[in-house]
mmCIF file of C-alpha atoms in Angstrom:
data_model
loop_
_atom_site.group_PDB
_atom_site.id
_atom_site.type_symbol
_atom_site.label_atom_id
_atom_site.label_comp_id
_atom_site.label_asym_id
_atom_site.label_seq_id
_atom_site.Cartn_x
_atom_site.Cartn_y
_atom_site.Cartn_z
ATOM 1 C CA UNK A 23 13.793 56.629 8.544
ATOM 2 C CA UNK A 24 15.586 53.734 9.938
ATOM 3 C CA UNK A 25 16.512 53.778 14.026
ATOM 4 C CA UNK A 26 18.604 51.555 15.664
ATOM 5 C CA UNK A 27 18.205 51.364 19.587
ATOM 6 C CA UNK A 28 20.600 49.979 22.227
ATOM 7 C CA UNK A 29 19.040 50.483 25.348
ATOM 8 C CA UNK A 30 22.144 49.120 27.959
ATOM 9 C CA UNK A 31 25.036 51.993 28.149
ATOM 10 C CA UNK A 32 27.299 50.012 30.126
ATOM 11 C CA UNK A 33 26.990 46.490 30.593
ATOM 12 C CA UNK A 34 30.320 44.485 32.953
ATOM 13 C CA UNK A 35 30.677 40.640 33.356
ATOM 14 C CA UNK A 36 32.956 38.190 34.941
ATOM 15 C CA UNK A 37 35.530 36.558 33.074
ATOM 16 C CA UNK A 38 34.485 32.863 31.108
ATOM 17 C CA UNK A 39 30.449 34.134 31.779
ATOM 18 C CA UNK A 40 27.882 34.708 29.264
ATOM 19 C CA UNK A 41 26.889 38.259 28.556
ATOM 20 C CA UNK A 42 24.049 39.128 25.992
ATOM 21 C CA UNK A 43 23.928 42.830 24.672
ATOM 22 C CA UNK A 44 20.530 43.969 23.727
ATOM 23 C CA UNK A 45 19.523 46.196 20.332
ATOM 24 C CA UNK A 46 16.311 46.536 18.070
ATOM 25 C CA UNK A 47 15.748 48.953 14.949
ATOM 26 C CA UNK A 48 12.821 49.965 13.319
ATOM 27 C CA UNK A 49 12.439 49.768 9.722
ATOM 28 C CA UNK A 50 9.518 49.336 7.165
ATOM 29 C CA UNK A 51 11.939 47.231 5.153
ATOM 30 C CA UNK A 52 11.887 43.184 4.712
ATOM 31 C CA UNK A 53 15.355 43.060 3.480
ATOM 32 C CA UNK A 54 18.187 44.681 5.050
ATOM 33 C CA UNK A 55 21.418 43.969 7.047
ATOM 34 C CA UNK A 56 22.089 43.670 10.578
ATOM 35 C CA UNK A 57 25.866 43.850 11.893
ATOM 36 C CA UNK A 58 27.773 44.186 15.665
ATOM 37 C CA UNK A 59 30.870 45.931 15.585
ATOM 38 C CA UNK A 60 33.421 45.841 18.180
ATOM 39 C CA UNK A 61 35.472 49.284 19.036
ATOM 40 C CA UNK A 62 38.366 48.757 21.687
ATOM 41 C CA UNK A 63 39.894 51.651 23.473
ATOM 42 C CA UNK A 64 42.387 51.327 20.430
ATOM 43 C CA UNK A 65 39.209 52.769 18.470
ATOM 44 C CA UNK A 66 39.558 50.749 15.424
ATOM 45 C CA UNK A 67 36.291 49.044 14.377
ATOM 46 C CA UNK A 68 35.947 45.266 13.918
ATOM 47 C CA UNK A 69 33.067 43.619 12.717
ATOM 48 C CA UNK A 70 31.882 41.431 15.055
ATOM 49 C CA UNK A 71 29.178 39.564 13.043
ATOM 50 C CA UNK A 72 26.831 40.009 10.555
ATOM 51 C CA UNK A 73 23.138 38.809 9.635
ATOM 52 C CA UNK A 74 20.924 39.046 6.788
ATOM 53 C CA UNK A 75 17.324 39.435 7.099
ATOM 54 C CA UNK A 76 15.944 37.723 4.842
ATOM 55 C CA UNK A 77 18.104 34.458 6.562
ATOM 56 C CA UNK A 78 15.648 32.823 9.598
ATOM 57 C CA UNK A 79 19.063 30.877 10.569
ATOM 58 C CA UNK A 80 20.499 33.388 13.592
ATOM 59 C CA UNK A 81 24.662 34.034 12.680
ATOM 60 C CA UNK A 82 27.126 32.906 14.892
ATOM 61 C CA UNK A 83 30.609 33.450 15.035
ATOM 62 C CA UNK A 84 32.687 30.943 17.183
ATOM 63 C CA UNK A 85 31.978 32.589 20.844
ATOM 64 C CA UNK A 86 29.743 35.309 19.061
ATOM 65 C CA UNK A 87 26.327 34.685 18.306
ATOM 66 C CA UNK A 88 22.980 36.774 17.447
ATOM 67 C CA UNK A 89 19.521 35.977 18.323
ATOM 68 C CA UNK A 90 17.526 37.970 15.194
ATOM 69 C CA UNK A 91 13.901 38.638 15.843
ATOM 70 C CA UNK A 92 12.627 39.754 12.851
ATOM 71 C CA UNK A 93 8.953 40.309 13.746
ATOM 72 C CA UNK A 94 10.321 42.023 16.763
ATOM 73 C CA UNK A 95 12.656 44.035 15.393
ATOM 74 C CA UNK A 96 15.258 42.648 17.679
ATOM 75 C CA UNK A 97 19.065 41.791 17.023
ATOM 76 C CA UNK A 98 21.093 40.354 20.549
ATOM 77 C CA UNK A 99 24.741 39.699 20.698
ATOM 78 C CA UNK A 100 25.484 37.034 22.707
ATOM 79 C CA UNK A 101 29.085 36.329 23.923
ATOM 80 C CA UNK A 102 29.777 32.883 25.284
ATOM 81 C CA UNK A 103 33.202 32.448 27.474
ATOM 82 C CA UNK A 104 33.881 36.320 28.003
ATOM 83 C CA UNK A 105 37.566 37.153 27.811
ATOM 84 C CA UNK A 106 39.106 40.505 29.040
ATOM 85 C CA UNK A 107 40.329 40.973 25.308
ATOM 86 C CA UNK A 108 36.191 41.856 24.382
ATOM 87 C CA UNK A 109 36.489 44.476 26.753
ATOM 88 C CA UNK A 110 35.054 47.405 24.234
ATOM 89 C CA UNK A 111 32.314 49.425 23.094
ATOM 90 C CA UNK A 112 29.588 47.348 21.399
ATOM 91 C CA UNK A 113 27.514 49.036 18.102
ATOM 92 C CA UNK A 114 24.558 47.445 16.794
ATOM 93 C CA UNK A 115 24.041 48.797 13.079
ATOM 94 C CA UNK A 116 21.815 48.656 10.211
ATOM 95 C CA UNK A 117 22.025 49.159 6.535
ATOM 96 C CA UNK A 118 19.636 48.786 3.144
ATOM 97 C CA UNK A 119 21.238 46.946 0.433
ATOM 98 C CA UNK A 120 19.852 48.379 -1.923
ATOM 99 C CA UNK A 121 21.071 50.663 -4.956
ATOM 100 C CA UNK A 122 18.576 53.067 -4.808
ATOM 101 C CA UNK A 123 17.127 55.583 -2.557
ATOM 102 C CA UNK A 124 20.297 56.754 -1.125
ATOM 103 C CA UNK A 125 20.728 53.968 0.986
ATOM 104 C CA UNK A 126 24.431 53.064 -0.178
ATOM 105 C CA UNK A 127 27.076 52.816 1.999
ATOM 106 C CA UNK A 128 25.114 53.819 4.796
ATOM 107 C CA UNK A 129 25.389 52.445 8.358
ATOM 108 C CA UNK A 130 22.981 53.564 10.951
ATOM 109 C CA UNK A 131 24.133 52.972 14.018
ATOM 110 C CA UNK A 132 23.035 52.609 17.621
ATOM 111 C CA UNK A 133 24.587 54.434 20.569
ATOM 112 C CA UNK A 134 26.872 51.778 21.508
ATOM 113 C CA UNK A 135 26.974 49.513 24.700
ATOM 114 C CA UNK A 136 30.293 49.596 27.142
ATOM 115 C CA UNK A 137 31.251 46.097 27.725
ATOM 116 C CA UNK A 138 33.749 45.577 30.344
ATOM 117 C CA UNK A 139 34.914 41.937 31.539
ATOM 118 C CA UNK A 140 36.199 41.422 34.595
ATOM 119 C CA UNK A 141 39.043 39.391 35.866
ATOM 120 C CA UNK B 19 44.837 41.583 2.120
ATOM 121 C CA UNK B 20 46.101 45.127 3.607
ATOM 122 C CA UNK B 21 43.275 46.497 5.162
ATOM 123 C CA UNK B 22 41.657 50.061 5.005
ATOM 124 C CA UNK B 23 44.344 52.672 5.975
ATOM 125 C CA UNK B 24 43.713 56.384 6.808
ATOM 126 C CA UNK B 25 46.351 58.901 7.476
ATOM 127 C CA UNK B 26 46.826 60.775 9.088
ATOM 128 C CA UNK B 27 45.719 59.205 12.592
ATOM 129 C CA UNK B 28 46.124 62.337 14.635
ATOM 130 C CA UNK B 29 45.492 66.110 13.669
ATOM 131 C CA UNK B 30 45.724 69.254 15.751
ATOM 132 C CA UNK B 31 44.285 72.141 13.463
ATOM 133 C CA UNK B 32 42.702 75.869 14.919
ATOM 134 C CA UNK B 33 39.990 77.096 13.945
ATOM 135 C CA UNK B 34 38.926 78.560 10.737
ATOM 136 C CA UNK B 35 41.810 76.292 9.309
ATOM 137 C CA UNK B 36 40.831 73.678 6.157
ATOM 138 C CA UNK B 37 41.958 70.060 6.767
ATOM 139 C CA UNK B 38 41.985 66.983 4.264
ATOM 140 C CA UNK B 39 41.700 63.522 5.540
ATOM 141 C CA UNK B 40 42.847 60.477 2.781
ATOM 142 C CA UNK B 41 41.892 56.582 3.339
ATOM 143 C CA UNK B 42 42.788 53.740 1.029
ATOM 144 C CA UNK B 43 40.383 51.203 0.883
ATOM 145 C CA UNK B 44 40.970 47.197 0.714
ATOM 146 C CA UNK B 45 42.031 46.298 -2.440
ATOM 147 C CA UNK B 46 39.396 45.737 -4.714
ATOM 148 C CA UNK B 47 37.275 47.761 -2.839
ATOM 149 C CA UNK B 48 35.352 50.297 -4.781
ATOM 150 C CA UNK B 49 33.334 52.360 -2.296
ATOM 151 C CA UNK B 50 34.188 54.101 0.267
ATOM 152 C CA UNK B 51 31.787 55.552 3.440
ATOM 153 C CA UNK B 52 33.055 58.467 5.421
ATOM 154 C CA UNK B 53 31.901 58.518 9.264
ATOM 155 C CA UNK B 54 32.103 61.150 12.007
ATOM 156 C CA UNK B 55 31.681 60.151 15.450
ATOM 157 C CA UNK B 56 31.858 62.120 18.718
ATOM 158 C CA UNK B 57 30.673 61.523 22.284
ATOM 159 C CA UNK B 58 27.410 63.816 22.052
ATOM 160 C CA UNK B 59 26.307 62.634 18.685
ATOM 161 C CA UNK B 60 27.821 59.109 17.978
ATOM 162 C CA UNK B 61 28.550 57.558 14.858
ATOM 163 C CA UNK B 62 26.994 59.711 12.254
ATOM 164 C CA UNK B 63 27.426 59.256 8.267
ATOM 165 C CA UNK B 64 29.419 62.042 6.437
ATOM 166 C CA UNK B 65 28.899 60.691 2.648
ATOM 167 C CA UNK B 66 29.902 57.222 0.361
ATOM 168 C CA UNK B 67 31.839 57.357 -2.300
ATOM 169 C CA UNK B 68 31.623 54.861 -5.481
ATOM 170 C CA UNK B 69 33.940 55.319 -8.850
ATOM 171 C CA UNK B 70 34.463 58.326 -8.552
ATOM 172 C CA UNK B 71 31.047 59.417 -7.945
ATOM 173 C CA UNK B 72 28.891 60.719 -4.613
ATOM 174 C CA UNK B 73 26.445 58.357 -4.246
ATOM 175 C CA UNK B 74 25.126 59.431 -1.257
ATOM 176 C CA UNK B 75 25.283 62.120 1.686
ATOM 177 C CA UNK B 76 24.216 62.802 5.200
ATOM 178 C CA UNK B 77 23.226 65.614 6.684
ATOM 179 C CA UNK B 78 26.023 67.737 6.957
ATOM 180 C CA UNK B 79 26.820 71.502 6.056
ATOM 181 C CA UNK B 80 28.427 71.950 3.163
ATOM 182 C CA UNK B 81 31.830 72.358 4.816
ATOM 183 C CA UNK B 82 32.450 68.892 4.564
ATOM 184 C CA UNK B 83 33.487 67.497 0.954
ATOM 185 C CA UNK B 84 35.071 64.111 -0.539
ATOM 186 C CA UNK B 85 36.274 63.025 -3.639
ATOM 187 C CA UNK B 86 37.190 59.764 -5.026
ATOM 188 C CA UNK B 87 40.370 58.862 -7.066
ATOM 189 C CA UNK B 88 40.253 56.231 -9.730
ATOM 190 C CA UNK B 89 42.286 53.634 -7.868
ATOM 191 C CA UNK B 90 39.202 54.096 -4.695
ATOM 192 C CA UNK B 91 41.583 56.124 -2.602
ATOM 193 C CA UNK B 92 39.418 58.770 -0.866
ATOM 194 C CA UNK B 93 40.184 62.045 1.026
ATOM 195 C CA UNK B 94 37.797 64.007 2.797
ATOM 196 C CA UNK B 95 38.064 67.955 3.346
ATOM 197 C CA UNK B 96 36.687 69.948 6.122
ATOM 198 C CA UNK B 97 36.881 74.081 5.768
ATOM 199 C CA UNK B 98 36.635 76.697 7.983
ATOM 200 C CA UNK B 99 37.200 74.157 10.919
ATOM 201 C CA UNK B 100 34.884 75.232 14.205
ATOM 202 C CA UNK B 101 35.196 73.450 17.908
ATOM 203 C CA UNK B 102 32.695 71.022 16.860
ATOM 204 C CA UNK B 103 34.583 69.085 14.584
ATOM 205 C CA UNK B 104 36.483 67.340 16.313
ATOM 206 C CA UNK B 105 35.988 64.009 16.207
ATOM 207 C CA UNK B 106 37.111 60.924 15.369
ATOM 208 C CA UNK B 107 37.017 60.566 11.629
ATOM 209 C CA UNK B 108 36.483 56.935 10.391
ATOM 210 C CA UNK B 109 36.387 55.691 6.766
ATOM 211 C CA UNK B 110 35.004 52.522 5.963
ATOM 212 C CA UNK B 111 35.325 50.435 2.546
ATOM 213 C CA UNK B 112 33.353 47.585 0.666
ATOM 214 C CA UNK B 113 32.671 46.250 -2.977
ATOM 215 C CA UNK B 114 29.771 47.782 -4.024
ATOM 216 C CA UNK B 115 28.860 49.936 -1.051
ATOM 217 C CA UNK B 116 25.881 47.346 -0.462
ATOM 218 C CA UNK B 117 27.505 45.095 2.110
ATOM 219 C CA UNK B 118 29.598 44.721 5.047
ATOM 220 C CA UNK B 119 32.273 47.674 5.721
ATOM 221 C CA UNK B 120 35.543 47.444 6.951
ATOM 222 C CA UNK B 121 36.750 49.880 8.839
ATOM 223 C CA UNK B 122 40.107 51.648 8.922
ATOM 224 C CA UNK B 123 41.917 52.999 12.318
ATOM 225 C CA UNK B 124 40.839 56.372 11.644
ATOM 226 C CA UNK B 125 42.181 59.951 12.181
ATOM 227 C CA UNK B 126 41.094 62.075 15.192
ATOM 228 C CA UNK B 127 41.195 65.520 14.629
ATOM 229 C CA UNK B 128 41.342 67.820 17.513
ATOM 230 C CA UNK B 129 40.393 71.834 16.668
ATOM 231 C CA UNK B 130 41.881 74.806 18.929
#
């Protein structure tokens, strides 16, 4: 079964620094999905950015950006120029795209990171 | 594009008490993924929904149910509510179910 890990709970930066938030999975797949979502105290969920496996090229996202480690089994969020609007919890999730093996519609997610930017 | 809606977003039911949930996905959307998530357990998957059909399920008792509408619209149904359901209640919608998911506001549900 697929796991996805996010080993920093709470994570705080300064305002206009860099921040990089820190997940890897384990799968025996080669092709698969990788996304960050975004959950504000508001609690909706915003997808943050997205990557497919099977892509070498890492996603970015104007100040969002991903370095993918696929040997590793690693998938970082970077966020250049923090603002206090990205203040939020931070999931790193996983999904199959495939039509078989129950697989469909199914995010696995990590435990989420706490982001908070300070002024 | 409207996005994914879910009402209701707040839900105070006691225990032993049934409750249905309903979410309309983006139009065009034909699948739609149920979610649970609490502090203790996190975002967990209920089950996904796809014309009409249950595609696929996680591992919860049987308590929990869905259906599936012809125009996508989904509602989820909880019975014989206990303390540890409540939760925030997200539902999430895509194409095919194979993709990326968009997420409504979802409903919390709070059980006396």
């Amino acid at each position: 079964a697929q796991t996805v890990t996010q080993s920093q709970p709470e994570m705080s930066v300064q305002e206009a620094e860099t921040v990089t938030l820190s997940c890897t999975y384990d799968t025996s797949e080669s092709n698969y999905y990788l996304f960050w979502y975004k959950q504000p105290p508001s609690r909706q969920m915003i997808l943050v950015i997205r990557q497919e496996a099977y892509k070498q090229q890492n996603a970015t996202e104007n100040r969002f950006s991903v370095n993918f480690q696929k040997a590793a089994k690693s998938f970082s969020l970077k966020i250049s120029d923090s603002q206090l609007g990205d203040t939020a919890m931070y999931f790193c999730a996983f999904m199959k795209p495939s039509n078989y093996g129950g697989s469909q519609g199914n995010l696995i997610f990590g435990k989420g990171t706490k982001l908070s930017v300070k002024p | 594009k409207a996005g994914v809606t879910q009402t209701p977003r707040y839900l105070i039911k006691t225990r032993g008490q049934q409750v249905t949930l309903s979410c309309s996905p983006i139009s065009g959307h034909r699948s739609v993924s149920w979610y649970q998530q609490t502090p203790g357990q996190g975002l967990q998957f209920l089950f996904e929904y796809f014309s009409e059909t249950q595609r696929n399920k996680g591992n919860f008792p049987g308590r929990f149910s869905g259906r599936q509408f012809s125009n996508s619209r989904s509602e989820m149904n909880v019975s014989t509510l206990e303390l540890g359901d409540s939760a925030l209640y997200l539902c999430a919608s895509s194409f095919l179910g194979l993709e990326t998911q968009y997420f409504g506001p979802g409903t919390r549900l709070l059980v006396l």
